[in-house]
Coordinates of C-alpha atoms in Angstrom, one line a residue:
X1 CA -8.4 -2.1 -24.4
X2 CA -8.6 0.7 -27.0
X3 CA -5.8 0.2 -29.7
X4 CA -2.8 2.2 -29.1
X5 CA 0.8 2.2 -30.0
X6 CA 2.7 -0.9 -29.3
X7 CA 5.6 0.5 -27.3
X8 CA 3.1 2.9 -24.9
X9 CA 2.4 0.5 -22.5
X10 CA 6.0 0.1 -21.6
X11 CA 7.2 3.8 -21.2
X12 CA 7.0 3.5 -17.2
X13 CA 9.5 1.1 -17.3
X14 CA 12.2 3.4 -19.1
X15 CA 12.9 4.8 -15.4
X16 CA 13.9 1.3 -13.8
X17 CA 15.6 0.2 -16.8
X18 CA 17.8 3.4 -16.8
X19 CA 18.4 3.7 -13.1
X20 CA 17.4 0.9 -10.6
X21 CA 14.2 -0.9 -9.1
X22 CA 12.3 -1.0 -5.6
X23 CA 11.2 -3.4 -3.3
X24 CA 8.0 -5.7 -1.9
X25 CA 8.7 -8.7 -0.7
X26 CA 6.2 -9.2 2.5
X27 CA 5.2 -12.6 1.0
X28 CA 8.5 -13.5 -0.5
X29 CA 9.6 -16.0 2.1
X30 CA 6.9 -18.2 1.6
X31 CA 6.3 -17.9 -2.2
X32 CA 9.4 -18.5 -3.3
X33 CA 10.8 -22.4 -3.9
X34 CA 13.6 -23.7 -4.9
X35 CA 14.5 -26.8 -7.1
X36 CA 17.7 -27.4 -4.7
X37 CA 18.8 -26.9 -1.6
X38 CA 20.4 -23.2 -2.1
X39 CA 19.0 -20.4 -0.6
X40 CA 15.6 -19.1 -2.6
X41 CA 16.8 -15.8 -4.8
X42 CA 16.6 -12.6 -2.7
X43 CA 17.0 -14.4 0.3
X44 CA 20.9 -14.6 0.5
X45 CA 20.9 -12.5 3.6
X46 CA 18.4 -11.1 6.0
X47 CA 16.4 -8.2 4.6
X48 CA 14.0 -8.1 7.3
X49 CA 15.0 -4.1 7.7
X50 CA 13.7 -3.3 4.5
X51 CA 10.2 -1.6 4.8
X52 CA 7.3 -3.6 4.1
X53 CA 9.5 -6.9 5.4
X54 CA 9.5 -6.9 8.7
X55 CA 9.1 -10.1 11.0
X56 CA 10.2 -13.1 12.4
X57 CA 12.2 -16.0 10.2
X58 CA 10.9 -18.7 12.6
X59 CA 7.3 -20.1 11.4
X60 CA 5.9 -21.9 14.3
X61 CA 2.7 -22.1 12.3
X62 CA 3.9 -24.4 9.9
X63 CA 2.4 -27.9 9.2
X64 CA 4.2 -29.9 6.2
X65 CA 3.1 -28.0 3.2
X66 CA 1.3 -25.0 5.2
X67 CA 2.8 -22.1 6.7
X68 CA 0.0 -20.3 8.4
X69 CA 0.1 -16.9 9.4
X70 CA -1.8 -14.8 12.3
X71 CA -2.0 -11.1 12.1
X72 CA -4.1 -8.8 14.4
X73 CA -3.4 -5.0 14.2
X74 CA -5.6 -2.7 17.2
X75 CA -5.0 0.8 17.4
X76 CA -6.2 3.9 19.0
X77 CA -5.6 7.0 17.8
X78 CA -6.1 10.5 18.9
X79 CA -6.6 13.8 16.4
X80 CA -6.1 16.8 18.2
X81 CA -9.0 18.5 15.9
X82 CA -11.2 15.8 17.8
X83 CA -13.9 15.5 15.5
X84 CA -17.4 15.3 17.2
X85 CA -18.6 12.3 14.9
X86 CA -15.3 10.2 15.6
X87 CA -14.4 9.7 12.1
X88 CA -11.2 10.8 10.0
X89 CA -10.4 11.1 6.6
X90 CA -7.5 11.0 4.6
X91 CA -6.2 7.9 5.2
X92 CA -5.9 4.3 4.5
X93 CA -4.8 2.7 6.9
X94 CA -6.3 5.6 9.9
X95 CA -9.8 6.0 10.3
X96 CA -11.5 6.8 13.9
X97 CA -10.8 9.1 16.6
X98 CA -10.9 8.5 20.2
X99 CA -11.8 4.8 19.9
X100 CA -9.9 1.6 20.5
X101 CA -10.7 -0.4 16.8
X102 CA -9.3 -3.6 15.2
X103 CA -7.6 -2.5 11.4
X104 CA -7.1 -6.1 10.8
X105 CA -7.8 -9.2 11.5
X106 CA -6.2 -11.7 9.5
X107 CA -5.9 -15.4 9.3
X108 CA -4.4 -17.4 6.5
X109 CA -0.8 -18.6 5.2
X110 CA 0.7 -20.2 2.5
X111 CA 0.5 -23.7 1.0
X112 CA 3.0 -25.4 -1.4
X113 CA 3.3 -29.0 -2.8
X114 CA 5.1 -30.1 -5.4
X115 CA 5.3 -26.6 -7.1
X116 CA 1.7 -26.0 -6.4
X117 CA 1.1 -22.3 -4.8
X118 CA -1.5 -21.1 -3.0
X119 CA -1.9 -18.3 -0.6
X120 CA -5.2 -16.9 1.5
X121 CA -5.2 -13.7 4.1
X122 CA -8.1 -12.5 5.8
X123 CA -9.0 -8.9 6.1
X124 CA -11.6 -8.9 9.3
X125 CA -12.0 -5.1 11.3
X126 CA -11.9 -1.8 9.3
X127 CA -9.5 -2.9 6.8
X128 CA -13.0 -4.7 5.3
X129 CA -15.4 -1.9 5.3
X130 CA -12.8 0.8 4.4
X131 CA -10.5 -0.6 1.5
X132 CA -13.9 -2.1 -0.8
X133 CA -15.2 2.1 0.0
X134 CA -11.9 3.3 -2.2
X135 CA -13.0 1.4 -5.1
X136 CA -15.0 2.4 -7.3
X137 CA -15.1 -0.6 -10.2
X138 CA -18.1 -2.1 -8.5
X139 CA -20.6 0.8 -9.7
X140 CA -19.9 -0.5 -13.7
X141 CA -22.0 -4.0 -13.7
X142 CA -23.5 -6.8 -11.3
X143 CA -22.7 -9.1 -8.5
X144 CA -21.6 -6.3 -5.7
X145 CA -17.7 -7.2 -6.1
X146 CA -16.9 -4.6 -2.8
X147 CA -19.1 -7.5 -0.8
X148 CA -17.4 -10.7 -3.0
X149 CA -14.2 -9.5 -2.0
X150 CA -14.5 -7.8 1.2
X151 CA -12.6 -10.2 3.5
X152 CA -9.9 -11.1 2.1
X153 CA -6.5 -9.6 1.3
X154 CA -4.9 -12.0 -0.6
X155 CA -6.2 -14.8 -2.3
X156 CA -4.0 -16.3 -5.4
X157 CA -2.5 -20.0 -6.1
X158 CA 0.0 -20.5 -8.7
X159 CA 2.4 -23.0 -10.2
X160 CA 6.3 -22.9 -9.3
X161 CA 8.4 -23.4 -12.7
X162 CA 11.9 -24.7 -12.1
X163 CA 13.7 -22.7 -14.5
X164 CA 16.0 -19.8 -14.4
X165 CA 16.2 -19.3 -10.4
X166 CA 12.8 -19.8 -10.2
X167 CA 8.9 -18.7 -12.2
X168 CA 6.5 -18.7 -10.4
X169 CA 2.7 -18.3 -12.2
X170 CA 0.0 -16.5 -10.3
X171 CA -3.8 -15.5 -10.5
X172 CA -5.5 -14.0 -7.9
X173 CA -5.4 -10.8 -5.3
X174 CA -1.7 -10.1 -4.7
X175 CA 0.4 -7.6 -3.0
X176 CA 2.7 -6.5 -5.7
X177 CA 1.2 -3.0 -4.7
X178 CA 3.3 0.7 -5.5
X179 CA 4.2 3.0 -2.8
X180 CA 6.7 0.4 -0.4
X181 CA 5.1 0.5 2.5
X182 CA 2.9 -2.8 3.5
X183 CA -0.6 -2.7 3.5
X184 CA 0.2 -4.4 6.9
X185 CA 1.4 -2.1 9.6
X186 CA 3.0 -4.5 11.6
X187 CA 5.6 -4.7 8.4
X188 CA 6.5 -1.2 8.0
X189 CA 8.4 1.4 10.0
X190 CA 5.1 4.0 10.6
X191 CA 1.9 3.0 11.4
X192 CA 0.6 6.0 8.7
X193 CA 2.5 6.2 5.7
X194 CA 3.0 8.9 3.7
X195 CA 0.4 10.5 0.9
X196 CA 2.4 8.6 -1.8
X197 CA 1.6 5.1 -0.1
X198 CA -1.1 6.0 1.5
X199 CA -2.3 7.3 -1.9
X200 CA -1.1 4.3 -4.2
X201 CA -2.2 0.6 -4.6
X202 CA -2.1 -1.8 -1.9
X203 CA -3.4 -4.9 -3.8
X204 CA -3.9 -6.1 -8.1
X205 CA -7.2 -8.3 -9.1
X206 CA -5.6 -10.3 -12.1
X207 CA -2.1 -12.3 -13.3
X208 CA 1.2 -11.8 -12.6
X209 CA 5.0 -13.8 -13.3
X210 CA 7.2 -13.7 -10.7
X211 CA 10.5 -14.3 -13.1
X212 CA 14.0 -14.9 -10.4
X213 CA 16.3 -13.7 -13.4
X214 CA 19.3 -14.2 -10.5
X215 CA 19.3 -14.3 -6.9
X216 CA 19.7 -10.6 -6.9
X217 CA 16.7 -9.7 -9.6
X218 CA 13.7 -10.2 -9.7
X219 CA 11.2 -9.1 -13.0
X220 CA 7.4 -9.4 -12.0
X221 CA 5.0 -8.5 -15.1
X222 CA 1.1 -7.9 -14.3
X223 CA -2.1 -8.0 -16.3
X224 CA -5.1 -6.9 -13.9
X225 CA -8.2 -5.4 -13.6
X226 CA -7.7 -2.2 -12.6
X227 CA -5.6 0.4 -10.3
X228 CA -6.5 -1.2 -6.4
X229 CA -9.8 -2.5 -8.2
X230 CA -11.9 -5.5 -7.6
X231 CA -13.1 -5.3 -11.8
X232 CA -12.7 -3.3 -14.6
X233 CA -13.4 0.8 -15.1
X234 CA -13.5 0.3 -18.4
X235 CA -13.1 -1.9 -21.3
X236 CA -9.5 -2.6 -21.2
X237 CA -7.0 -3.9 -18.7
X238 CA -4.0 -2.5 -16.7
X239 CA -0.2 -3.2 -17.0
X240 CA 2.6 -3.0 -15.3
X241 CA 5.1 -4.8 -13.5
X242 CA 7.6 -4.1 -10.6
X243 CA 11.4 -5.1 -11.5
X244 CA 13.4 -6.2 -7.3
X245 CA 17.2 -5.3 -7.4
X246 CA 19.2 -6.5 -4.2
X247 CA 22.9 -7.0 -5.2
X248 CA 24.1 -7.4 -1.6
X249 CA 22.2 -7.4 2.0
X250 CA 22.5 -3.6 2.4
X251 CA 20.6 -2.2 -0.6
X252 CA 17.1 -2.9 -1.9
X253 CA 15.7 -1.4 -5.2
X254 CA 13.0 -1.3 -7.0
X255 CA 10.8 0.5 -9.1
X256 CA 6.5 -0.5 -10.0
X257 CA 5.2 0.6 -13.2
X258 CA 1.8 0.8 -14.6
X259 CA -0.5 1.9 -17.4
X260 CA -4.2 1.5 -17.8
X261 CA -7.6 3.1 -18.2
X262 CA -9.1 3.8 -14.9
X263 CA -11.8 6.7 -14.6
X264 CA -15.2 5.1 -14.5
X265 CA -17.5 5.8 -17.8
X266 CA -14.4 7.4 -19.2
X267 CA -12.2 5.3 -21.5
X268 CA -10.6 7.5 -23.5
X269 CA -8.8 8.3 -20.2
X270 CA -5.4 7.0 -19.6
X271 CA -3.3 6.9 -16.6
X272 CA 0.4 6.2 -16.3
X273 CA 2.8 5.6 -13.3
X274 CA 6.2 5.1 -12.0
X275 CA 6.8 4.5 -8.5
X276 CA 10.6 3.9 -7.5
X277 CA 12.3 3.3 -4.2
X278 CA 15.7 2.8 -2.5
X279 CA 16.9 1.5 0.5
X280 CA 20.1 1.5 2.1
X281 CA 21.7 0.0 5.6
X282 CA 24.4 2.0 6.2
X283 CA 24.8 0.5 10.0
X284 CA 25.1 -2.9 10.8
X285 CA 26.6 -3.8 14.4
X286 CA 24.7 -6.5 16.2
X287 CA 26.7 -6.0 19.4
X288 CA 26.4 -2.4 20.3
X289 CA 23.8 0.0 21.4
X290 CA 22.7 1.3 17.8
X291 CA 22.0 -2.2 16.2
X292 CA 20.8 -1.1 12.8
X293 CA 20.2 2.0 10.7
X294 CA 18.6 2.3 7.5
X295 CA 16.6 4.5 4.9
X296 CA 14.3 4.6 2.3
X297 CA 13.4 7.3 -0.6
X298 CA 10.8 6.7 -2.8
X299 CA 9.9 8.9 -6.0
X300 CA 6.4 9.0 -7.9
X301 CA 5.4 10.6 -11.0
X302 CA 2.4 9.4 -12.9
X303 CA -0.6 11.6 -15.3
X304 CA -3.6 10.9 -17.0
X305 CA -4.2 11.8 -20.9
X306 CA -7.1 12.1 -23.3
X307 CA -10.5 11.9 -22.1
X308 CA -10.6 16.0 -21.5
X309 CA -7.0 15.8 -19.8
X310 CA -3.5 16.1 -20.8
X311 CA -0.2 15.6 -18.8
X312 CA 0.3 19.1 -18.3
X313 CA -2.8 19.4 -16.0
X314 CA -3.7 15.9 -15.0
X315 CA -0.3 14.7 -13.0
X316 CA 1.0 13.4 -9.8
X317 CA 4.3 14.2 -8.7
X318 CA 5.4 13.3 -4.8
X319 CA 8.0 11.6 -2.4
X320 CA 8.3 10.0 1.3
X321 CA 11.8 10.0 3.1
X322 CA 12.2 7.9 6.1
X323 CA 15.0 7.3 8.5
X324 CA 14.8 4.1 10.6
X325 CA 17.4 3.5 13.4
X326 CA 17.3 0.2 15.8
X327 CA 18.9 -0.4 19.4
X328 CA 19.7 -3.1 21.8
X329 CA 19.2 -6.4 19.9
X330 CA 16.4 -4.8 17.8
X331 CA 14.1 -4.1 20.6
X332 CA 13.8 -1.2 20.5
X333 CA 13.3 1.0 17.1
X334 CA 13.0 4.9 16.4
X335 CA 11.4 6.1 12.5
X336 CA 11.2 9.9 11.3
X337 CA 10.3 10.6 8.2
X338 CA 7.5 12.2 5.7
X339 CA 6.6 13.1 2.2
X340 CA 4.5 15.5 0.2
X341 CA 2.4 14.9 -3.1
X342 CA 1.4 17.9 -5.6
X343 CA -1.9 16.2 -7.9
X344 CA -4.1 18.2 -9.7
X345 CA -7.3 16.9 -10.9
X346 CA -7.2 14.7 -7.1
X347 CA -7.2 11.7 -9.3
X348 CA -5.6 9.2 -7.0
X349 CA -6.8 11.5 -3.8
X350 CA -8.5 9.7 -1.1
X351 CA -12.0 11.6 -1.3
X352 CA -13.2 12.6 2.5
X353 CA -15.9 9.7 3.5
X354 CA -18.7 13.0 3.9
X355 CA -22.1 11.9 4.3
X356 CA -20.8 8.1 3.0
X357 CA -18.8 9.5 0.6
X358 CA -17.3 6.5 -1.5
X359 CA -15.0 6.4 -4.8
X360 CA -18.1 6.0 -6.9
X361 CA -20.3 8.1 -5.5
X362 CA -17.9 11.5 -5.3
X363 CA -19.6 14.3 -3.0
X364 CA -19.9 18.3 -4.5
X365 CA -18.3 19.1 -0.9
X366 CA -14.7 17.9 -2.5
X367 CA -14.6 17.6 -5.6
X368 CA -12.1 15.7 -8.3
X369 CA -12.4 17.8 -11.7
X370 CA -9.8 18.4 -14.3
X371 CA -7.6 21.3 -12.4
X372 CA -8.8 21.1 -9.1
X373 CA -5.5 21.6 -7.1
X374 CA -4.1 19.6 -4.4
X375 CA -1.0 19.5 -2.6
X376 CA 0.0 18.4 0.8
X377 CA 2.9 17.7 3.0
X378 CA 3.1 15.3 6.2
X379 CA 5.7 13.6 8.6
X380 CA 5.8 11.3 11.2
X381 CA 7.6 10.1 14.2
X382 CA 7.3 6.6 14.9
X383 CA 8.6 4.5 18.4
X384 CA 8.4 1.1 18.4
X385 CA 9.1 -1.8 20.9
X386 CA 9.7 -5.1 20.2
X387 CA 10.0 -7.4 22.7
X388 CA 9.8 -10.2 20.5
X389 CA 9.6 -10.3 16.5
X390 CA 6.1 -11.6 16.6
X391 CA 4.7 -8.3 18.1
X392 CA 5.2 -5.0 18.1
X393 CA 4.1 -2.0 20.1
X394 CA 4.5 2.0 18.9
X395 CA 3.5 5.1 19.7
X396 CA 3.5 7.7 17.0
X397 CA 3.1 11.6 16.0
X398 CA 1.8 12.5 12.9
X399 CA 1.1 15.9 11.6
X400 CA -0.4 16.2 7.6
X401 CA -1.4 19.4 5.9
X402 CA -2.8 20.6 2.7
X403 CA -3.5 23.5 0.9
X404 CA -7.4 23.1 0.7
X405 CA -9.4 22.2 3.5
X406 CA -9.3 18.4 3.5
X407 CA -9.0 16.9 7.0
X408 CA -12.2 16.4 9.0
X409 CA -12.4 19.5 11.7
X410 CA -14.2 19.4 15.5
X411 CA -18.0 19.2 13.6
X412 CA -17.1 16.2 11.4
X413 CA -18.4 15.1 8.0
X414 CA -21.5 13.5 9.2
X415 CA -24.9 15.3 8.7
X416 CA -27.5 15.2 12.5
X417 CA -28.9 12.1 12.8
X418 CA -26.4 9.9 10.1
X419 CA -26.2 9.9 6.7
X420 CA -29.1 11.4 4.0
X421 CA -29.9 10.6 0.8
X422 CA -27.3 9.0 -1.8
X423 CA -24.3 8.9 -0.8
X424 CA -22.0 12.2 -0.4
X425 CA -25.0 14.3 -1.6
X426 CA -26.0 17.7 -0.6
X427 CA -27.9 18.4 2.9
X428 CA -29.8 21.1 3.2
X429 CA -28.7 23.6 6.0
X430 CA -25.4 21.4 6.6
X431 CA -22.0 21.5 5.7
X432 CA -18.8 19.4 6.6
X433 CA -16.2 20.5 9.1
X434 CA -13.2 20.2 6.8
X435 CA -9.5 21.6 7.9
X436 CA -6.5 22.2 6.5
X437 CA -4.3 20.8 8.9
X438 CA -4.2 17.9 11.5
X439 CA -2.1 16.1 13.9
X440 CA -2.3 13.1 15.4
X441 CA -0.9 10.4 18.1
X442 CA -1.5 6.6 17.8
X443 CA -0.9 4.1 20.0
X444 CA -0.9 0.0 18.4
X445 CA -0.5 -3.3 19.3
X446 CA 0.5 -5.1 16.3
X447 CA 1.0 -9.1 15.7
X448 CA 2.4 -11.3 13.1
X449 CA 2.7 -14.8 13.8

């Protein structure tokens, strides 16, 4: 990395430290180890409400020092724009119209003995052709790191240190992503999140320390690759860290910072965010008709600098809002909620796969330059039921907007005949359907075991 001031790479954190953190903790329950027999540190009561945390405490998976874990996410969805070449854009988690299709198909779990980590998570279905596409670090260099990677989700082992409440040392692909919602949908209140998940890292390539300070605090510092990238963009590394805040079993916060150099051939380019969530359970009454209520509100602010851009041109600013109620004994669960996202320059916006558009490749039909506006809005309404916590089944309404055209229309982004040429290039005579608006209706059958 470039040399720059010692004290820079911490700014993000100046947020948390002054307010209050946010919250993943999907793998939590099967990373964290104890060196007695009191409850592991954020586990003093059940935060299984908090998004992103979802599922059942009983592991009928387990075998001595393995915990397995079975996760299959199917979903149809419906845009009402019904694109003629059945594909959508937009989204990370969303991506065909009309069709019944597997997002995920994952099969792994933990392992732990004697303070030796390890964790593995496949990523079979769309989630492995469409998460390697929105990377572009495997254009600098060799070995095809979008195919290395491209089944698997997680993939770290680690040493447990028994100090403090707990350390735990890790080096792999983790999920200490920014933007609170899971990268699995079967953990989070909507099936699509909002543009400042949906926008934001899922996954880290590199190092991290999970430090229990307490068993209310958790301070997790990372050195990685890249932002959601398999390798580098550049020269130097990323930084950051995510600080977990639950002082008692109705409040969850927590905020993810991070600073690095991530615009391909451009390292003069830097890029910082703060992404910073809370979530509160204001209802809590097992017995009655309304079982739960809870919500979340998450704040991002980031920029890039140098490199041609400055802060007062090259910025994200956004937010999601959700509201989550639950009835009769949890079976039954009802989400509303949305966000919007102002980013000019579209440096973290998903690029529309036209022609086989991918994050390396860029396409003249949308482009990313230094003051291209972008802003857009969304919500959704989410039903769930959830006959038992191993499965879940939901119907949901979404409806996004933007103030460019953006959204793939009724003729698509794919040319006559497929794909021509290098990827997202120019076809003579053709020209994507793109929209400003779209709404849409899924329908999933979700399962963690």
């Amino acid at each position: 990395m470039r040399p720059v001031t010692s004290w820079l790479p911490w700014l993000p954190f100046l947020p948390v430290l002054l307010l209050a953190p946010r919250a993943h903790a999907q793998s939590e329950a099967t990373t964290d180890v104890t060196p007695d027999e009191r409850p592991a540190p954020l586990a003093f009561a059940d935060f299984s409400w908090v998004p992103g945390n979802a599922g059942a405490s009983e592991k009928p998976l387990s075998f001595g020092p393995f915990t397995g874990e079975f996760r299959l996410d199917t979903a149809y969805h419906y845009s009402f724009n019904r694109p003629q070449d059945d594909t959508l854009s937009g989204s990370s988690e969303v991506f065909r119209h009309g069709e019944v299709q597997v997002t995920q198909l994952g099969i792994g779990g933990d392992f732990l003995y004697k303070n030796v980590m390890g964790r593995l998570m496949t990523q079979f279905g769309m989630y492995s052709q469409t998460t390697p596409r929105n990377d572009a670090s495997p254009a600098r260099g060799q070995w095809n790191l979008d195919d290395a990677y491209r089944y698997v989700s997680e993939a770290y082992g680690g040493y447990h240190f028994d100090a403090l409440r707990g350390i735990n040392l890790q080096a792999g692909i983790f999920m200490s992503y920014i933007g609170l919602w899971s990268y699995y949908n079967a953990d989070n209140w909507t099936y699509q999140p909002s543009y400042v998940s949906s926008n934001t890292p899922w996954f880290f390539n590199g190092v991290r320390a999970q430090i229990y300070v307490s068993d209310t605090l958790k301070i997790e510092p990372w050195l990685i690759n890249g932002w959601q990238s398999y390798g580098r963009f550049n020269d130097g590394y990323g930084v950051g860290g995510q600080i977990l805040w639950r002082p008692t079993g109705w409040l969850s916060v927590v905020g993810n910072q991070y600073y690095g150099s991530d615009t391909l051939g451009n390292p003069d380019r830097k890029r910082v965010h703060t992404d910073d969530s809370v979530m509160v359970k204001y209802l809590d009454t097992p017995g009655g008709f309304v079982t739960k209520a809870a919500a979340s509100l998450t704040l991002d602010a980031g920029c890039e600098f140098g490199g041609g851009v400055d802060c007062g041109s090259q910025y994200f600013l956004g937010f999601m809002a959700y509201h989550r109620a639950w009835f009769l004994q949890d079976r039954l669960a009802l989400t509303v909620g949305g966000g919007a996202i102002t980013n000019p320059g579209r440096y973290l916006v998903l690029l529309p796969p036209i022609n086989g558009t991918t994050a390396a490749s860029g396409t003249p039909y949308f482009t990313a330059n230094p003051g291209d506006r972008y802003r857009a809005w969304d919500f959704q309404v989410a039903a769930d039921v959830i006959p038992q916590p191993f499965i879940t089944f939901r119907v949901e309404f979404n409806h996004r907007a933007a103030n460019v055209p953006y959204f793939s229309g009724r003729g698509g982004v794919t040319p006559p005949g497929g794909n021509q040429g290098a990827p997202g290039s120019l076809v003579d005579g053709w020209s994507p359907d793109l929209v400003k608006t779209e709404s849409r209706l899924t329908g999933a059958l979700m399962v963690k075991i």
